[in-house]
PDB file of C-alpha atoms and ligand atoms in Angstrom:
ATOM      1  CA  UNK A   1     -52.950 -15.355  21.828  1.00  0.00           C
ATOM      2  CA  UNK A   2     -53.195 -15.872  25.591  1.00  0.00           C
ATOM      3  CA  UNK A   3     -51.734 -13.590  28.272  1.00  0.00           C
ATOM      4  CA  UNK A   4     -50.216 -14.932  31.489  1.00  0.00           C
ATOM      5  CA  UNK A   5     -49.297 -12.776  34.488  1.00  0.00           C
ATOM      6  CA  UNK A   6     -46.278 -13.862  36.513  1.00  0.00           C
ATOM      7  CA  UNK A   7     -44.357 -12.287  39.379  1.00  0.00           C
ATOM      8  CA  UNK A   8     -41.750  -9.863  38.045  1.00  0.00           C
ATOM      9  CA  UNK A   9     -39.235 -10.242  40.888  1.00  0.00           C
ATOM     10  CA  UNK A  10     -39.468 -12.451  43.915  1.00  0.00           C
ATOM     11  CA  UNK A  11     -39.704 -16.005  45.071  1.00  0.00           C
ATOM     12  CA  UNK A  12     -41.994 -17.311  42.358  1.00  0.00           C
ATOM     13  CA  UNK A  13     -40.648 -15.551  39.281  1.00  0.00           C
ATOM     14  CA  UNK A  14     -37.663 -17.776  38.436  1.00  0.00           C
ATOM     15  CA  UNK A  15     -39.568 -21.025  38.901  1.00  0.00           C
ATOM     16  CA  UNK A  16     -42.547 -19.748  36.897  1.00  0.00           C
ATOM     17  CA  UNK A  17     -40.288 -18.853  33.969  1.00  0.00           C
ATOM     18  CA  UNK A  18     -38.335 -22.106  34.306  1.00  0.00           C
ATOM     19  CA  UNK A  19     -41.569 -24.077  34.064  1.00  0.00           C
ATOM     20  CA  UNK A  20     -42.559 -22.273  30.867  1.00  0.00           C
ATOM     21  CA  UNK A  21     -39.059 -22.839  29.475  1.00  0.00           C
ATOM     22  CA  UNK A  22     -39.290 -26.570  30.251  1.00  0.00           C
ATOM     23  CA  UNK A  23     -42.608 -26.578  28.394  1.00  0.00           C
ATOM     24  CA  UNK A  24     -40.751 -25.335  25.317  1.00  0.00           C
ATOM     25  CA  UNK A  25     -41.908 -21.719  25.653  1.00  0.00           C
ATOM     26  CA  UNK A  26     -39.014 -19.311  25.411  1.00  0.00           C
ATOM     27  CA  UNK A  27     -39.364 -15.746  26.651  1.00  0.00           C
ATOM     28  CA  UNK A  28     -36.725 -13.127  26.143  1.00  0.00           C
ATOM     29  CA  UNK A  29     -35.573 -12.821  29.765  1.00  0.00           C
ATOM     30  CA  UNK A  30     -32.627 -10.552  29.107  1.00  0.00           C
ATOM     31  CA  UNK A  31     -34.904  -7.755  28.062  1.00  0.00           C
ATOM     32  CA  UNK A  32     -37.498  -8.332  30.751  1.00  0.00           C
ATOM     33  CA  UNK A  33     -40.149  -5.754  30.055  1.00  0.00           C
ATOM     34  CA  UNK A  34     -43.605  -5.185  31.423  1.00  0.00           C
ATOM     35  CA  UNK A  35     -45.024  -7.295  28.586  1.00  0.00           C
ATOM     36  CA  UNK A  36     -43.050  -9.890  26.624  1.00  0.00           C
ATOM     37  CA  UNK A  37     -44.029 -12.184  23.764  1.00  0.00           C
ATOM     38  CA  UNK A  38     -43.014 -15.868  23.675  1.00  0.00           C
ATOM     39  CA  UNK A  39     -40.950 -16.850  20.652  1.00  0.00           C
ATOM     40  CA  UNK A  40     -42.716 -20.040  19.646  1.00  0.00           C
ATOM     41  CA  UNK A  41     -46.083 -20.230  21.400  1.00  0.00           C
ATOM     42  CA  UNK A  42     -49.116 -17.888  21.212  1.00  0.00           C
ATOM     43  CA  UNK A  43     -48.435 -16.494  24.668  1.00  0.00           C
ATOM     44  CA  UNK A  44     -47.592 -13.110  26.194  1.00  0.00           C
ATOM     45  CA  UNK A  45     -46.105 -12.682  29.658  1.00  0.00           C
ATOM     46  CA  UNK A  46     -47.170  -9.768  31.833  1.00  0.00           C
ATOM     47  CA  UNK A  47     -44.741  -9.128  34.708  1.00  0.00           C
ATOM     48  CA  UNK A  48     -46.491  -7.901  37.889  1.00  0.00           C
ATOM     49  CA  UNK A  49     -46.207  -7.687  41.674  1.00  0.00           C
ATOM     50  CA  UNK A  50     -47.669 -10.869  43.079  1.00  0.00           C
ATOM     51  CA  UNK A  51     -50.394  -9.011  45.012  1.00  0.00           C
ATOM     52  CA  UNK A  52     -51.792  -7.641  41.745  1.00  0.00           C
ATOM     53  CA  UNK A  53     -51.993 -10.930  39.834  1.00  0.00           C
ATOM     54  CA  UNK A  54     -55.355 -12.343  41.074  1.00  0.00           C
ATOM     55  CA  UNK A  55     -57.181  -9.038  40.500  1.00  0.00           C
ATOM     56  CA  UNK A  56     -55.687  -8.527  37.041  1.00  0.00           C
ATOM     57  CA  UNK A  57     -56.742 -12.049  36.006  1.00  0.00           C
ATOM     58  CA  UNK A  58     -60.244 -11.663  37.499  1.00  0.00           C
ATOM     59  CA  UNK A  59     -60.579  -8.328  35.698  1.00  0.00           C
ATOM     60  CA  UNK A  60     -59.603  -9.905  32.376  1.00  0.00           C
ATOM     61  CA  UNK A  61     -56.442  -7.852  31.675  1.00  0.00           C
ATOM     62  CA  UNK A  62     -54.611 -11.174  31.810  1.00  0.00           C
ATOM     63  CA  UNK A  63     -56.130 -14.575  31.001  1.00  0.00           C
ATOM     64  CA  UNK A  64     -53.898 -16.657  33.240  1.00  0.00           C
ATOM     65  CA  UNK A  65     -51.591 -16.146  36.194  1.00  0.00           C
ATOM     66  CA  UNK A  66     -49.062 -17.997  38.310  1.00  0.00           C
ATOM     67  CA  UNK A  67     -49.308 -16.836  41.915  1.00  0.00           C
ATOM     68  CA  UNK A  68     -49.231 -18.124  45.492  1.00  0.00           C
ATOM     69  CA  UNK A  69     -52.621 -19.482  46.570  1.00  0.00           C
ATOM     70  CA  UNK A  70     -52.277 -17.258  49.654  1.00  0.00           C
ATOM     71  CA  UNK A  71     -52.700 -14.200  47.393  1.00  0.00           C
ATOM     72  CA  UNK A  72     -55.756 -15.718  45.695  1.00  0.00           C
ATOM     73  CA  UNK A  73     -57.330 -16.358  49.094  1.00  0.00           C
ATOM     74  CA  UNK A  74     -56.497 -12.893  50.414  1.00  0.00           C
ATOM     75  CA  UNK A  75     -57.836 -10.956  47.437  1.00  0.00           C
ATOM     76  CA  UNK A  76     -60.922 -13.177  47.098  1.00  0.00           C
ATOM     77  CA  UNK A  77     -60.611 -12.621  43.334  1.00  0.00           C
ATOM     78  CA  UNK A  78     -63.020 -14.570  41.150  1.00  0.00           C
ATOM     79  CA  UNK A  79     -60.606 -16.818  39.320  1.00  0.00           C
ATOM     80  CA  UNK A  80     -60.450 -20.511  38.502  1.00  0.00           C
ATOM     81  CA  UNK A  81     -57.561 -22.472  40.042  1.00  0.00           C
ATOM     82  CA  UNK A  82     -56.523 -24.661  37.105  1.00  0.00           C
ATOM     83  CA  UNK A  83     -53.449 -26.441  38.514  1.00  0.00           C
ATOM     84  CA  UNK A  84     -51.371 -26.660  41.659  1.00  0.00           C
ATOM     85  CA  UNK A  85     -47.790 -26.142  40.541  1.00  0.00           C
ATOM     86  CA  UNK A  86     -45.871 -27.965  43.285  1.00  0.00           C
ATOM     87  CA  UNK A  87     -43.486 -25.124  44.193  1.00  0.00           C
ATOM     88  CA  UNK A  88     -43.665 -22.089  46.505  1.00  0.00           C
ATOM     89  CA  UNK A  89     -45.148 -24.244  49.249  1.00  0.00           C
ATOM     90  CA  UNK A  90     -45.737 -22.389  52.480  1.00  0.00           C
ATOM     91  CA  UNK A  91     -48.499 -21.826  55.022  1.00  0.00           C
ATOM     92  CA  UNK A  92     -50.243 -18.904  56.653  1.00  0.00           C
ATOM     93  CA  UNK A  93     -49.963 -19.345  60.391  1.00  0.00           C
ATOM     94  CA  UNK A  94     -50.571 -17.563  63.658  1.00  0.00           C
ATOM     95  CA  UNK A  95     -47.506 -17.184  65.892  1.00  0.00           C
ATOM     96  CA  UNK A  96     -47.071 -15.843  69.404  1.00  0.00           C
ATOM     97  CA  UNK A  97     -44.059 -15.035  71.617  1.00  0.00           C
ATOM     98  CA  UNK A  98     -42.324 -18.272  72.581  1.00  0.00           C
ATOM     99  CA  UNK A  99     -42.617 -17.734  76.343  1.00  0.00           C
ATOM    100  CA  UNK A 100     -46.413 -17.507  76.318  1.00  0.00           C
ATOM    101  CA  UNK A 101     -48.680 -20.470  76.894  1.00  0.00           C
ATOM    102  CA  UNK A 102     -51.094 -21.140  74.035  1.00  0.00           C
ATOM    103  CA  UNK A 103     -54.584 -21.977  75.217  1.00  0.00           C
ATOM    104  CA  UNK A 104     -56.416 -22.386  71.893  1.00  0.00           C
ATOM    105  CA  UNK A 105     -58.137 -19.855  69.600  1.00  0.00           C
ATOM    106  CA  UNK A 106     -59.556 -17.900  72.570  1.00  0.00           C
ATOM    107  CA  UNK A 107     -55.951 -16.881  73.326  1.00  0.00           C
ATOM    108  CA  UNK A 108     -56.377 -14.231  70.622  1.00  0.00           C
ATOM    109  CA  UNK A 109     -59.493 -12.633  72.191  1.00  0.00           C
ATOM    110  CA  UNK A 110     -58.844  -8.908  72.511  1.00  0.00           C
ATOM    111  CA  UNK A 111     -55.264  -9.288  71.248  1.00  0.00           C
ATOM    112  CA  UNK A 112     -53.605  -7.252  68.536  1.00  0.00           C
ATOM    113  CA  UNK A 113     -52.404  -9.312  65.534  1.00  0.00           C
ATOM    114  CA  UNK A 114     -50.065  -7.927  62.859  1.00  0.00           C
ATOM    115  CA  UNK A 115     -50.449  -9.286  59.324  1.00  0.00           C
ATOM    116  CA  UNK A 116     -50.324  -8.606  55.585  1.00  0.00           C
ATOM    117  CA  UNK A 117     -53.283 -10.997  55.189  1.00  0.00           C
ATOM    118  CA  UNK A 118     -56.182  -9.288  57.039  1.00  0.00           C
ATOM    119  CA  UNK A 119     -58.955 -10.966  55.007  1.00  0.00           C
ATOM    120  CA  UNK A 120     -57.795 -14.544  55.527  1.00  0.00           C
ATOM    121  CA  UNK A 121     -57.178 -13.761  59.202  1.00  0.00           C
ATOM    122  CA  UNK A 122     -60.585 -12.158  59.796  1.00  0.00           C
ATOM    123  CA  UNK A 123     -62.222 -15.232  58.208  1.00  0.00           C
ATOM    124  CA  UNK A 124     -60.424 -17.502  60.675  1.00  0.00           C
ATOM    125  CA  UNK A 125     -61.265 -15.268  63.644  1.00  0.00           C
ATOM    126  CA  UNK A 126     -64.932 -15.226  62.622  1.00  0.00           C
ATOM    127  CA  UNK A 127     -65.064 -19.026  62.244  1.00  0.00           C
ATOM    128  CA  UNK A 128     -63.565 -19.410  65.701  1.00  0.00           C
ATOM    129  CA  UNK A 129     -65.766 -16.774  67.326  1.00  0.00           C
ATOM    130  CA  UNK A 130     -62.795 -14.661  68.364  1.00  0.00           C
ATOM    131  CA  UNK A 131     -62.709 -10.859  68.388  1.00  0.00           C
ATOM    132  CA  UNK A 132     -59.226  -9.469  67.882  1.00  0.00           C
ATOM    133  CA  UNK A 133     -57.680  -6.300  66.589  1.00  0.00           C
ATOM    134  CA  UNK A 134     -56.029  -6.713  63.156  1.00  0.00           C
ATOM    135  CA  UNK A 135     -53.065  -4.463  62.450  1.00  0.00           C
ATOM    136  CA  UNK A 136     -52.276  -4.469  58.727  1.00  0.00           C
ATOM    137  CA  UNK A 137     -48.611  -4.037  57.881  1.00  0.00           C
ATOM    138  CA  UNK A 138     -46.984  -4.937  54.592  1.00  0.00           C
ATOM    139  CA  UNK A 139     -43.433  -5.801  55.655  1.00  0.00           C
ATOM    140  CA  UNK A 140     -41.372  -7.045  58.617  1.00  0.00           C
ATOM    141  CA  UNK A 141     -44.453  -8.548  60.241  1.00  0.00           C
ATOM    142  CA  UNK A 142     -42.302 -10.938  62.260  1.00  0.00           C
ATOM    143  CA  UNK A 143     -40.571  -8.198  64.239  1.00  0.00           C
ATOM    144  CA  UNK A 144     -43.798  -6.473  65.316  1.00  0.00           C
ATOM    145  CA  UNK A 145     -44.282  -8.323  68.652  1.00  0.00           C
ATOM    146  CA  UNK A 146     -40.714  -7.541  69.764  1.00  0.00           C
ATOM    147  CA  UNK A 147     -41.209  -3.933  68.637  1.00  0.00           C
ATOM    148  CA  UNK A 148     -44.344  -3.671  70.755  1.00  0.00           C
ATOM    149  CA  UNK A 149     -46.641  -3.186  67.744  1.00  0.00           C
ATOM    150  CA  UNK A 150     -48.631  -6.371  68.256  1.00  0.00           C
ATOM    151  CA  UNK A 151     -49.193  -9.352  70.584  1.00  0.00           C
ATOM    152  CA  UNK A 152     -49.097 -11.939  67.806  1.00  0.00           C
ATOM    153  CA  UNK A 153     -48.566 -12.268  64.080  1.00  0.00           C
ATOM    154  CA  UNK A 154     -50.285 -13.990  61.179  1.00  0.00           C
ATOM    155  CA  UNK A 155     -47.776 -14.557  58.407  1.00  0.00           C
ATOM    156  CA  UNK A 156     -46.212 -16.854  55.807  1.00  0.00           C
ATOM    157  CA  UNK A 157     -44.163 -19.690  57.286  1.00  0.00           C
ATOM    158  CA  UNK A 158     -42.115 -22.249  55.410  1.00  0.00           C
ATOM    159  CA  UNK A 159     -39.261 -23.688  57.473  1.00  0.00           C
ATOM    160  CA  UNK A 160     -40.192 -21.763  60.604  1.00  0.00           C
ATOM    161  CA  UNK A 161     -36.642 -20.393  60.939  1.00  0.00           C
ATOM    162  CA  UNK A 162     -37.738 -16.746  60.765  1.00  0.00           C
ATOM    163  CA  UNK A 163     -40.207 -17.295  63.614  1.00  0.00           C
ATOM    164  CA  UNK A 164     -37.583 -18.947  65.815  1.00  0.00           C
ATOM    165  CA  UNK A 165     -35.043 -16.207  65.196  1.00  0.00           C
ATOM    166  CA  UNK A 166     -37.665 -13.647  66.251  1.00  0.00           C
ATOM    167  CA  UNK A 167     -38.567 -15.492  69.469  1.00  0.00           C
ATOM    168  CA  UNK A 168     -41.951 -16.642  68.169  1.00  0.00           C
ATOM    169  CA  UNK A 169     -43.720 -20.011  67.957  1.00  0.00           C
ATOM    170  CA  UNK A 170     -46.308 -21.198  65.448  1.00  0.00           C
ATOM    171  CA  UNK A 171     -49.596 -22.091  67.147  1.00  0.00           C
ATOM    172  CA  UNK A 172     -52.234 -22.350  64.394  1.00  0.00           C
ATOM    173  CA  UNK A 173     -51.927 -23.168  60.682  1.00  0.00           C
ATOM    174  CA  UNK A 174     -54.784 -21.436  58.895  1.00  0.00           C
ATOM    175  CA  UNK A 175     -54.046 -21.971  55.190  1.00  0.00           C
ATOM    176  CA  UNK A 176     -51.678 -24.224  53.222  1.00  0.00           C
ATOM    177  CA  UNK A 177     -50.422 -22.623  50.047  1.00  0.00           C
ATOM    178  CA  UNK A 178     -48.365 -23.289  46.934  1.00  0.00           C
ATOM    179  CA  UNK A 179     -48.028 -21.614  43.557  1.00  0.00           C
ATOM    180  CA  UNK A 180     -51.152 -22.143  41.454  1.00  0.00           C
ATOM    181  CA  UNK A 181     -52.063 -21.545  37.828  1.00  0.00           C
ATOM    182  CA  UNK A 182     -55.209 -19.423  37.759  1.00  0.00           C
ATOM    183  CA  UNK A 183     -57.486 -18.516  34.853  1.00  0.00           C
ATOM    184  CA  UNK A 184     -60.217 -15.959  34.368  1.00  0.00           C
ATOM    185  CA  UNK A 185     -63.565 -17.730  34.522  1.00  0.00           C
ATOM    186  CA  UNK A 186     -64.797 -16.603  31.082  1.00  0.00           C
ATOM    187  CA  UNK A 187     -62.085 -17.734  28.609  1.00  0.00           C
ATOM    188  CA  UNK A 188     -63.346 -17.844  25.016  1.00  0.00           C
ATOM    189  CA  UNK A 189     -63.009 -21.005  22.901  1.00  0.00           C
ATOM    190  CA  UNK A 190     -59.782 -19.915  21.210  1.00  0.00           C
ATOM    191  CA  UNK A 191     -58.061 -19.100  24.501  1.00  0.00           C
ATOM    192  CA  UNK A 192     -59.347 -22.278  26.121  1.00  0.00           C
ATOM    193  CA  UNK A 193     -57.736 -24.208  23.263  1.00  0.00           C
ATOM    194  CA  UNK A 194     -54.390 -22.498  23.868  1.00  0.00           C
ATOM    195  CA  UNK A 195     -54.753 -23.159  27.612  1.00  0.00           C
ATOM    196  CA  UNK A 196     -55.382 -26.873  26.929  1.00  0.00           C
ATOM    197  CA  UNK A 197     -52.226 -26.989  24.810  1.00  0.00           C
ATOM    198  CA  UNK A 198     -50.269 -25.257  27.562  1.00  0.00           C
ATOM    199  CA  UNK A 199     -51.669 -27.615  30.236  1.00  0.00           C
ATOM    200  CA  UNK A 200     -50.689 -30.658  28.171  1.00  0.00           C
ATOM    201  CA  UNK A 201     -47.094 -29.420  28.217  1.00  0.00           C
ATOM    202  CA  UNK A 202     -47.075 -28.271  31.848  1.00  0.00           C
ATOM    203  CA  UNK A 203     -48.517 -31.598  33.011  1.00  0.00           C
ATOM    204  CA  UNK A 204     -45.751 -33.445  31.138  1.00  0.00           C
ATOM    205  CA  UNK A 205     -43.121 -31.303  32.864  1.00  0.00           C
ATOM    206  CA  UNK A 206     -44.734 -31.514  36.305  1.00  0.00           C
ATOM    207  CA  UNK A 207     -45.222 -35.301  36.067  1.00  0.00           C
ATOM    208  CA  UNK A 208     -41.476 -35.744  35.636  1.00  0.00           C
ATOM    209  CA  UNK A 209     -40.676 -33.857  38.850  1.00  0.00           C
ATOM    210  CA  UNK A 210     -39.250 -36.178  41.510  1.00  0.00           C
ATOM    211  CA  UNK A 211     -38.935 -39.106  39.090  1.00  0.00           C
ATOM    212  CA  UNK A 212     -35.893 -40.885  37.612  1.00  0.00           C
ATOM    213  CA  UNK A 213     -35.399 -43.263  34.727  1.00  0.00           C
ATOM    214  CA  UNK A 214     -33.650 -46.443  35.839  1.00  0.00           C
ATOM    215  CA  UNK A 215     -32.195 -49.290  33.786  1.00  0.00           C
ATOM    216  CA  UNK A 216     -30.157 -52.342  34.708  1.00  0.00           C
ATOM    217  CA  UNK A 217     -29.132 -55.836  33.687  1.00  0.00           C
ATOM    218  CA  UNK A 218     -30.812 -58.632  35.584  1.00  0.00           C
ATOM    219  CA  UNK A 219     -30.590 -62.448  35.379  1.00  0.00           C
ATOM    220  CA  UNK A 220     -33.689 -63.865  33.642  1.00  0.00           C
ATOM    221  CA  UNK A 221     -34.599 -66.021  36.636  1.00  0.00           C
ATOM    222  CA  UNK A 222     -34.826 -62.907  38.891  1.00  0.00           C
ATOM    223  CA  UNK A 223     -36.847 -60.867  36.439  1.00  0.00           C
ATOM    224  CA  UNK A 224     -40.274 -61.569  37.956  1.00  0.00           C
ATOM    225  CA  UNK A 225     -39.121 -60.427  41.405  1.00  0.00           C
ATOM    226  CA  UNK A 226     -37.379 -57.334  39.990  1.00  0.00           C
ATOM    227  CA  UNK A 227     -40.552 -56.299  38.142  1.00  0.00           C
ATOM    228  CA  UNK A 228     -42.413 -56.377  41.471  1.00  0.00           C
ATOM    229  CA  UNK A 229     -39.896 -53.863  42.884  1.00  0.00           C
ATOM    230  CA  UNK A 230     -40.323 -51.527  39.907  1.00  0.00           C
ATOM    231  CA  UNK A 231     -43.881 -50.658  38.945  1.00  0.00           C
ATOM    232  CA  UNK A 232     -43.660 -48.386  35.862  1.00  0.00           C
ATOM    233  CA  UNK A 233     -46.114 -46.097  34.066  1.00  0.00           C
ATOM    234  CA  UNK A 234     -47.801 -49.151  32.611  1.00  0.00           C
ATOM    235  CA  UNK A 235     -45.289 -51.921  33.149  1.00  0.00           C
ATOM    236  CA  UNK A 236     -41.466 -52.030  32.970  1.00  0.00           C
ATOM    237  CA  UNK A 237     -39.712 -52.561  29.628  1.00  0.00           C
ATOM    238  CA  UNK A 238     -37.736 -55.809  29.301  1.00  0.00           C
ATOM    239  CA  UNK A 239     -35.212 -56.381  26.524  1.00  0.00           C
ATOM    240  CA  UNK A 240     -33.041 -59.447  25.955  1.00  0.00           C
ATOM    241  CA  UNK A 241     -29.268 -59.066  26.224  1.00  0.00           C
ATOM    242  CA  UNK A 242     -26.831 -60.681  23.817  1.00  0.00           C
ATOM    243  CA  UNK A 243     -25.423 -62.578  26.830  1.00  0.00           C
ATOM    244  CA  UNK A 244     -27.419 -65.744  27.468  1.00  0.00           C
ATOM    245  CA  UNK A 245     -29.646 -65.748  30.585  1.00  0.00           C
ATOM    246  CA  UNK A 246     -29.737 -61.949  31.105  1.00  0.00           C
ATOM    247  CA  UNK A 247     -32.058 -59.133  30.173  1.00  0.00           C
ATOM    248  CA  UNK A 248     -32.199 -55.364  30.461  1.00  0.00           C
ATOM    249  CA  UNK A 249     -34.973 -53.896  32.617  1.00  0.00           C
ATOM    250  CA  UNK A 250     -36.094 -50.236  32.263  1.00  0.00           C
ATOM    251  CA  UNK A 251     -38.528 -48.325  34.454  1.00  0.00           C
ATOM    252  CA  UNK A 252     -39.411 -45.019  36.128  1.00  0.00           C
ATOM    253  CA  UNK A 253     -39.106 -44.600  39.897  1.00  0.00           C
ATOM    254  CA  UNK A 254     -39.920 -41.936  42.447  1.00  0.00           C
ATOM    255  CA  UNK A 255     -36.674 -40.292  43.514  1.00  0.00           C
ATOM    256  CA  UNK A 256     -37.523 -40.653  47.219  1.00  0.00           C
ATOM    257  CA  UNK A 257     -37.781 -44.459  46.770  1.00  0.00           C
ATOM    258  CA  UNK A 258     -34.709 -44.711  44.558  1.00  0.00           C
ATOM    259  CA  UNK A 259     -32.070 -45.939  47.021  1.00  0.00           C
ATOM    260  CA  UNK A 260     -34.404 -48.355  48.701  1.00  0.00           C
ATOM    261  CA  UNK A 261     -35.249 -49.915  45.323  1.00  0.00           C
ATOM    262  CA  UNK A 262     -31.615 -50.005  44.206  1.00  0.00           C
ATOM    263  CA  UNK A 263     -30.712 -51.972  47.351  1.00  0.00           C
ATOM    264  CA  UNK A 264     -33.470 -54.503  46.662  1.00  0.00           C
ATOM    265  CA  UNK A 265     -32.462 -54.833  42.992  1.00  0.00           C
ATOM    266  CA  UNK A 266     -28.782 -55.266  43.894  1.00  0.00           C
ATOM    267  CA  UNK A 267     -29.756 -58.006  46.321  1.00  0.00           C
ATOM    268  CA  UNK A 268     -31.588 -59.751  43.459  1.00  0.00           C
ATOM    269  CA  UNK A 269     -28.392 -59.676  41.362  1.00  0.00           C
ATOM    270  CA  UNK A 270     -28.953 -56.561  39.216  1.00  0.00           C
ATOM    271  CA  UNK A 271     -25.800 -55.199  37.564  1.00  0.00           C
ATOM    272  CA  UNK A 272     -24.875 -52.089  35.595  1.00  0.00           C
ATOM    273  CA  UNK A 273     -27.643 -49.998  37.156  1.00  0.00           C
ATOM    274  CA  UNK A 274     -28.004 -46.597  35.451  1.00  0.00           C
ATOM    275  CA  UNK A 275     -30.149 -43.756  36.814  1.00  0.00           C
ATOM    276  CA  UNK A 276     -31.020 -41.016  34.327  1.00  0.00           C
ATOM    277  CA  UNK A 277     -32.691 -37.630  34.477  1.00  0.00           C
ATOM    278  CA  UNK A 278     -36.296 -37.662  33.289  1.00  0.00           C
ATOM    279  CA  UNK A 279     -37.339 -34.627  31.300  1.00  0.00           C
ATOM    280  CA  UNK A 280     -41.040 -35.102  30.471  1.00  0.00           C
ATOM    281  CA  UNK A 281     -43.682 -37.729  31.196  1.00  0.00           C
ATOM    282  CA  UNK A 282     -46.618 -37.870  28.800  1.00  0.00           C
ATOM    283  CA  UNK A 283     -49.383 -40.212  29.965  1.00  0.00           C
TER     284      UNK A 283
HETATM  285  P1  ATP B   1     -43.907  -8.692  45.196  1.00  0.00           P
HETATM  286  O1  ATP B   1     -42.780  -7.719  45.114  1.00  0.00           O
HETATM  287  O2  ATP B   1     -44.179  -9.352  43.882  1.00  0.00           O
HETATM  288  O3  ATP B   1     -45.147  -8.126  45.840  1.00  0.00           O
HETATM  289  P2  ATP B   1     -43.564 -10.193  47.677  1.00  0.00           P
HETATM  290  O4  ATP B   1     -42.393  -9.664  48.390  1.00  0.00           O
HETATM  291  O5  ATP B   1     -44.941  -9.803  48.115  1.00  0.00           O
HETATM  292  O6  ATP B   1     -43.380  -9.883  46.125  1.00  0.00           O
HETATM  293  P3  ATP B   1     -42.365 -12.852  47.764  1.00  0.00           P
HETATM  294  O7  ATP B   1     -41.652 -12.806  49.063  1.00  0.00           O
HETATM  295  O8  ATP B   1     -41.577 -12.815  46.510  1.00  0.00           O
HETATM  296  O9  ATP B   1     -43.561 -11.784  47.706  1.00  0.00           O
HETATM  297  O10 ATP B   1     -43.255 -14.188  47.798  1.00  0.00           O
HETATM  298  C1  ATP B   1     -44.074 -14.537  46.730  1.00  0.00           C
HETATM  299  C2  ATP B   1     -44.890 -15.749  47.106  1.00  0.00           C
HETATM  300  O11 ATP B   1     -44.015 -16.837  47.388  1.00  0.00           O
HETATM  301  C3  ATP B   1     -45.734 -15.606  48.357  1.00  0.00           C
HETATM  302  O12 ATP B   1     -46.976 -14.997  48.114  1.00  0.00           O
HETATM  303  C4  ATP B   1     -45.913 -17.040  48.782  1.00  0.00           C
HETATM  304  O13 ATP B   1     -46.913 -17.685  48.023  1.00  0.00           O
HETATM  305  C5  ATP B   1     -44.572 -17.641  48.430  1.00  0.00           C
HETATM  306  N1  ATP B   1     -43.655 -17.582  49.573  1.00  0.00           N
HETATM  307  C6  ATP B   1     -43.379 -16.540  50.334  1.00  0.00           C
HETATM  308  N2  ATP B   1     -42.490 -16.807  51.294  1.00  0.00           N
HETATM  309  C7  ATP B   1     -42.180 -18.083  51.129  1.00  0.00           C
HETATM  310  C8  ATP B   1     -41.281 -18.949  51.778  1.00  0.00           C
HETATM  311  N3  ATP B   1     -40.561 -18.576  52.819  1.00  0.00           N
HETATM  312  N4  ATP B   1     -41.186 -20.190  51.298  1.00  0.00           N
HETATM  313  C9  ATP B   1     -41.907 -20.594  50.256  1.00  0.00           C
HETATM  314  N5  ATP B   1     -42.771 -19.801  49.593  1.00  0.00           N
HETATM  315  C10 ATP B   1     -42.909 -18.576  50.024  1.00  0.00           C
HETATM  316 MG1   MG B   2     -46.370  -8.827  47.240  1.00  0.00          MG
END
């Protein structure tokens, strides 16, 4: 049995559970309790506030956790980052009122900075030889300059929309973050085995993200050129069609390149192009 801590409510909880579900691990979400057992995998889910996850994993009350890397950095908990999960991407940045001119890190000398991430911030200030006053607040950090509580803020940014609507501008990115799978450093052999099994499944799910399965009919004499457009996991699959002179070509493409490749394949004479959802990729 292995125990994983995930965020009970908030930005990362749905995606964390969805990832487990895609990996064939079903958890009774209707009766979301503090601790829930998976139906068909030796795994328990512990639902926590995100701030508590790194410490609980480092302390051994949970073996694994899914949490924003920003929380791992802030708590300084001794955990192993096992995988980057590719969601919950954001950054920790310094922002100042829009009207002020930014002159580099020394701008912050003697200033008051509001943040929920005092440890990450003090590390950055130290590295840059700046002495500033850190004001720790847990919510509504972005309104603190307008409210006269601080001269600047250090907070999570994703699109930047919240900063703009509060009359602020981002001037330094200190840490890039995304959801990570963390593990306690001292897993025993049995738990490590369960983790390996879980990673095999999670990797298959994560490898399919942003990819599509594509198949089409192509004249035999254009096949070589079409194969060049479509590099596959190893190499595209080619099957003969009953119609003379044609074959069926199957491959996997990155979604962001999809339309570009379809245009090239159409120009080569491809017909009956089908694009399908890809569920898992096992290398
Ligand atoms: P909790 O109640 O569990 O303490 P919280 O309010 O502290 O939750 P959330 O706002 O749910 O935290 O954010 C959880 C994590 O999601 C953050 O630590 C960060 O890694 C990521 N995150 C936060 N804001 C954004 C955003 N705007 N875009 C993308 N990811 C974000
Ligand atoms: Mg929190």
